[in-house]
Short mmCIF file of N, CA and C in Angstrom, two decimals:
data_model
loop_
_atom_site.label_atom_id
_atom_site.label_comp_id
_atom_site.label_asym_id
_atom_site.label_seq_id
_atom_site.Cartn_x
_atom_site.Cartn_y
_atom_site.Cartn_z
N MET A 1 101.23 215.87 145.59
CA MET A 1 102.74 216.91 144.87
C MET A 1 102.02 217.10 143.32
N TYR A 2 102.67 218.06 142.46
CA TYR A 2 102.43 218.38 141.54
C TYR A 2 102.64 217.26 140.67
N PRO A 3 102.10 216.90 139.46
CA PRO A 3 102.57 215.48 138.93
C PRO A 3 103.70 216.00 137.87
N GLU A 4 103.99 217.01 137.38
CA GLU A 4 104.71 217.38 136.89
C GLU A 4 106.48 217.77 137.42
N TYR A 5 106.71 217.74 139.37
CA TYR A 5 107.78 217.78 139.40
C TYR A 5 107.76 216.28 139.53
N TYR A 6 106.85 215.44 139.58
CA TYR A 6 107.12 214.61 140.02
C TYR A 6 107.33 213.38 138.71
N GLU A 7 107.24 213.24 138.08
CA GLU A 7 108.18 213.21 136.63
C GLU A 7 108.66 213.76 136.41
N GLU A 8 109.26 214.99 136.92
CA GLU A 8 110.07 216.26 136.84
C GLU A 8 110.43 216.72 135.21
N PHE A 9 109.66 217.06 134.96
CA PHE A 9 109.54 218.13 133.54
C PHE A 9 109.39 219.68 134.34
N HIS A 10 110.35 219.86 133.81
CA HIS A 10 110.99 221.94 135.24
C HIS A 10 109.97 222.68 133.78
N TYR A 11 109.07 223.73 134.33
CA TYR A 11 108.41 224.59 132.75
C TYR A 11 109.01 225.38 132.52
N VAL A 12 108.84 226.38 131.72
CA VAL A 12 110.06 227.64 131.94
C VAL A 12 108.87 229.30 132.59
N ASP A 13 108.59 229.68 133.63
CA ASP A 13 107.60 230.48 133.23
C ASP A 13 108.43 231.70 133.31
N ARG A 14 109.12 232.13 132.59
CA ARG A 14 109.75 233.06 131.22
C ARG A 14 110.16 233.55 130.65
N ALA A 15 110.08 233.39 130.14
CA ALA A 15 111.69 233.67 128.84
C ALA A 15 112.70 234.32 128.67
N THR A 16 113.27 234.70 129.10
CA THR A 16 114.92 235.35 129.51
C THR A 16 116.17 234.69 128.94
N GLU A 17 117.21 235.91 128.01
CA GLU A 17 118.04 235.89 127.24
C GLU A 17 119.39 235.09 128.46
N PRO A 18 120.37 234.09 128.52
CA PRO A 18 121.13 234.79 129.34
C PRO A 18 122.46 235.91 129.20
N VAL A 19 121.79 235.41 130.29
CA VAL A 19 122.97 237.62 130.40
C VAL A 19 124.60 237.06 130.15
N GLU A 20 125.73 237.55 129.55
CA GLU A 20 126.84 237.87 128.76
C GLU A 20 127.59 238.97 129.61
N ARG A 21 128.50 238.39 130.35
CA ARG A 21 129.50 239.62 130.51
C ARG A 21 130.53 240.22 130.43
N GLU A 22 130.47 241.23 130.70
CA GLU A 22 131.23 241.83 129.51
C GLU A 22 132.63 241.95 129.81
N ILE A 23 133.38 241.22 128.93
CA ILE A 23 135.10 241.93 129.58
C ILE A 23 135.50 241.99 129.40
N LEU A 24 136.55 243.33 130.42
CA LEU A 24 137.08 244.52 130.59
C LEU A 24 138.34 244.32 129.55
N PRO A 25 138.77 245.06 129.79
CA PRO A 25 140.28 244.85 129.30
C PRO A 25 141.06 245.26 130.80
N ILE A 26 142.25 244.45 130.75
CA ILE A 26 142.73 243.68 131.36
C ILE A 26 143.33 245.23 132.72
N ALA A 27 144.11 246.21 131.73
CA ALA A 27 144.36 247.76 132.63
C ALA A 27 143.36 248.50 133.69
N GLU A 28 141.92 247.93 133.38
CA GLU A 28 140.91 248.70 133.97
C GLU A 28 140.49 247.45 134.97
N ARG A 29 140.90 246.23 134.90
CA ARG A 29 140.61 244.95 135.94
C ARG A 29 141.49 245.11 137.15
N ILE A 30 142.99 245.03 136.46
CA ILE A 30 143.60 245.49 137.36
C ILE A 30 143.46 246.92 138.59
N GLN A 31 142.98 248.12 139.03
CA GLN A 31 142.71 248.90 139.23
C GLN A 31 141.21 248.64 140.69
N ASN A 32 140.30 247.65 139.39
CA ASN A 32 139.51 247.39 140.72
C ASN A 32 138.68 245.86 141.00
N GLN A 33 138.97 245.46 142.53
CA GLN A 33 139.41 243.89 141.73
C GLN A 33 137.72 243.19 142.08
N ASN A 34 136.86 244.00 142.52
CA ASN A 34 135.51 243.50 141.85
C ASN A 34 135.29 243.49 140.79
N LEU A 35 136.02 243.21 139.57
CA LEU A 35 135.96 243.13 137.91
C LEU A 35 136.51 242.01 137.51
N TRP A 36 137.62 241.56 139.19
CA TRP A 36 138.44 239.93 138.13
C TRP A 36 137.51 238.89 138.10
N HIS A 37 137.88 238.47 137.23
CA HIS A 37 137.56 236.91 137.02
C HIS A 37 138.19 235.78 137.71
N SER A 38 137.56 234.17 138.08
CA SER A 38 138.10 233.91 138.35
C SER A 38 139.95 233.71 138.09
N ASN A 39 139.88 233.77 137.06
CA ASN A 39 141.25 233.46 135.81
C ASN A 39 142.41 234.31 136.55
N ASP A 40 141.67 235.46 136.91
CA ASP A 40 142.43 236.32 137.42
C ASP A 40 142.81 236.42 139.07
N TRP A 41 142.04 235.35 139.79
CA TRP A 41 141.89 235.65 141.00
C TRP A 41 143.43 234.61 140.98
N TYR A 42 142.98 233.42 140.38
CA TYR A 42 144.27 232.30 140.77
C TYR A 42 145.31 232.41 139.85
N TYR A 43 145.75 233.44 139.07
CA TYR A 43 146.78 234.12 138.51
C TYR A 43 147.23 234.41 139.92
N TYR A 44 146.57 235.39 140.80
CA TYR A 44 147.08 236.18 141.32
C TYR A 44 148.10 235.35 142.92
N ASP A 45 146.42 234.67 143.01
CA ASP A 45 147.24 233.50 144.07
C ASP A 45 148.75 232.91 143.81
N LYS A 46 148.35 232.12 142.68
CA LYS A 46 149.35 231.64 142.99
C LYS A 46 150.98 232.79 142.31
N GLY A 47 150.49 233.62 142.20
CA GLY A 47 151.77 235.08 141.81
C GLY A 47 152.31 234.71 143.95
N LYS A 48 150.87 234.49 144.14
CA LYS A 48 151.38 234.94 146.04
C LYS A 48 152.54 233.85 146.58
N VAL A 49 151.92 232.72 146.32
CA VAL A 49 151.80 231.40 147.30
C VAL A 49 153.86 231.03 146.06
N ASP A 50 153.87 232.73 145.22
CA ASP A 50 155.17 231.42 144.64
C ASP A 50 156.12 232.56 145.40
N GLY A 51 155.86 233.53 145.17
CA GLY A 51 156.72 234.76 146.24
C GLY A 51 156.72 234.14 147.35
N ASP A 52 155.85 233.28 148.14
CA ASP A 52 155.92 232.99 149.88
C ASP A 52 157.12 231.68 150.07
N LEU A 53 157.08 231.16 148.35
CA LEU A 53 157.88 230.33 148.79
C LEU A 53 159.94 230.63 148.31
N GLY A 54 159.67 231.83 147.89
CA GLY A 54 160.97 232.15 146.66
C GLY A 54 161.16 231.35 146.00
N ILE A 55 159.71 230.69 145.49
CA ILE A 55 160.61 230.33 143.80
C ILE A 55 160.66 231.86 142.43
N PRO A 56 160.74 231.13 141.73
CA PRO A 56 161.12 232.25 140.69
C PRO A 56 160.20 232.42 139.81
N SER A 57 160.07 234.34 139.40
CA SER A 57 158.75 234.22 139.02
C SER A 57 158.81 233.48 137.72
N GLN A 58 157.23 232.91 136.86
CA GLN A 58 157.56 231.90 136.42
C GLN A 58 156.31 231.89 135.38
N SER A 59 155.66 233.16 135.41
CA SER A 59 154.50 234.15 134.45
C SER A 59 155.08 235.19 134.65
N GLU A 60 153.90 235.28 133.00
CA GLU A 60 154.15 237.50 132.72
C GLU A 60 152.28 238.06 132.69
N ASN A 61 151.87 237.21 133.36
CA ASN A 61 150.01 237.79 133.81
C ASN A 61 150.50 238.52 134.45
N PRO A 62 150.53 240.25 134.56
CA PRO A 62 150.11 240.62 135.41
C PRO A 62 149.42 240.85 136.01
N PHE A 63 148.64 239.50 136.47
CA PHE A 63 147.91 239.40 138.10
C PHE A 63 148.54 238.76 138.63
N TYR A 64 149.39 237.78 138.75
CA TYR A 64 150.65 237.08 138.85
C TYR A 64 151.99 237.39 139.32
N GLN A 65 152.14 238.90 138.79
CA GLN A 65 153.20 239.24 138.85
C GLN A 65 153.14 240.73 140.11
N MET A 66 151.43 241.16 139.88
CA MET A 66 150.76 240.90 141.13
C MET A 66 150.95 240.92 142.67
N GLY A 67 150.57 239.54 142.46
CA GLY A 67 151.30 238.63 143.61
C GLY A 67 152.20 238.50 143.94
N TYR A 68 152.90 237.67 143.04
CA TYR A 68 154.07 237.79 143.58
C TYR A 68 154.85 238.88 143.93
N LYS A 69 154.73 240.43 144.07
CA LYS A 69 155.06 241.49 143.83
C LYS A 69 155.03 241.19 146.00
N LYS A 70 154.09 241.47 145.65
CA LYS A 70 153.08 241.84 147.04
C LYS A 70 153.40 240.44 148.30
N ALA A 71 153.83 239.48 148.29
CA ALA A 71 154.28 238.54 149.29
C ALA A 71 155.53 238.61 148.94
N GLN A 72 156.43 239.02 147.69
CA GLN A 72 157.65 239.20 147.73
C GLN A 72 157.96 240.45 148.96
N ALA A 73 157.24 241.32 149.31
CA ALA A 73 157.35 242.77 150.38
C ALA A 73 157.41 242.14 151.17
N LYS A 74 156.76 241.04 151.59
CA LYS A 74 156.72 241.22 153.00
C LYS A 74 158.54 240.72 153.58
N TYR A 75 159.14 240.44 152.38
CA TYR A 75 160.46 239.68 153.42
C TYR A 75 161.18 240.92 152.87
N GLN A 76 161.42 242.29 152.12
CA GLN A 76 162.43 243.04 151.80
C GLN A 76 162.86 243.89 153.10
#
């Protein structure tokens, strides 16, 4: 066993900077689900649940509204 692992030291093999993901505008993210962030999915799923339960719309978030309309479409 190597002493650096035994003593819990971690050496850096290469110098890299963390990559920051560019946040695109909402209009572009709505069109492509591959660009959605976790927060967008949260509001979409919350809208679907509220729409299924018949709870009145509680947010103006466009992802929430999209999920809400999709859930309500099943009952129309």
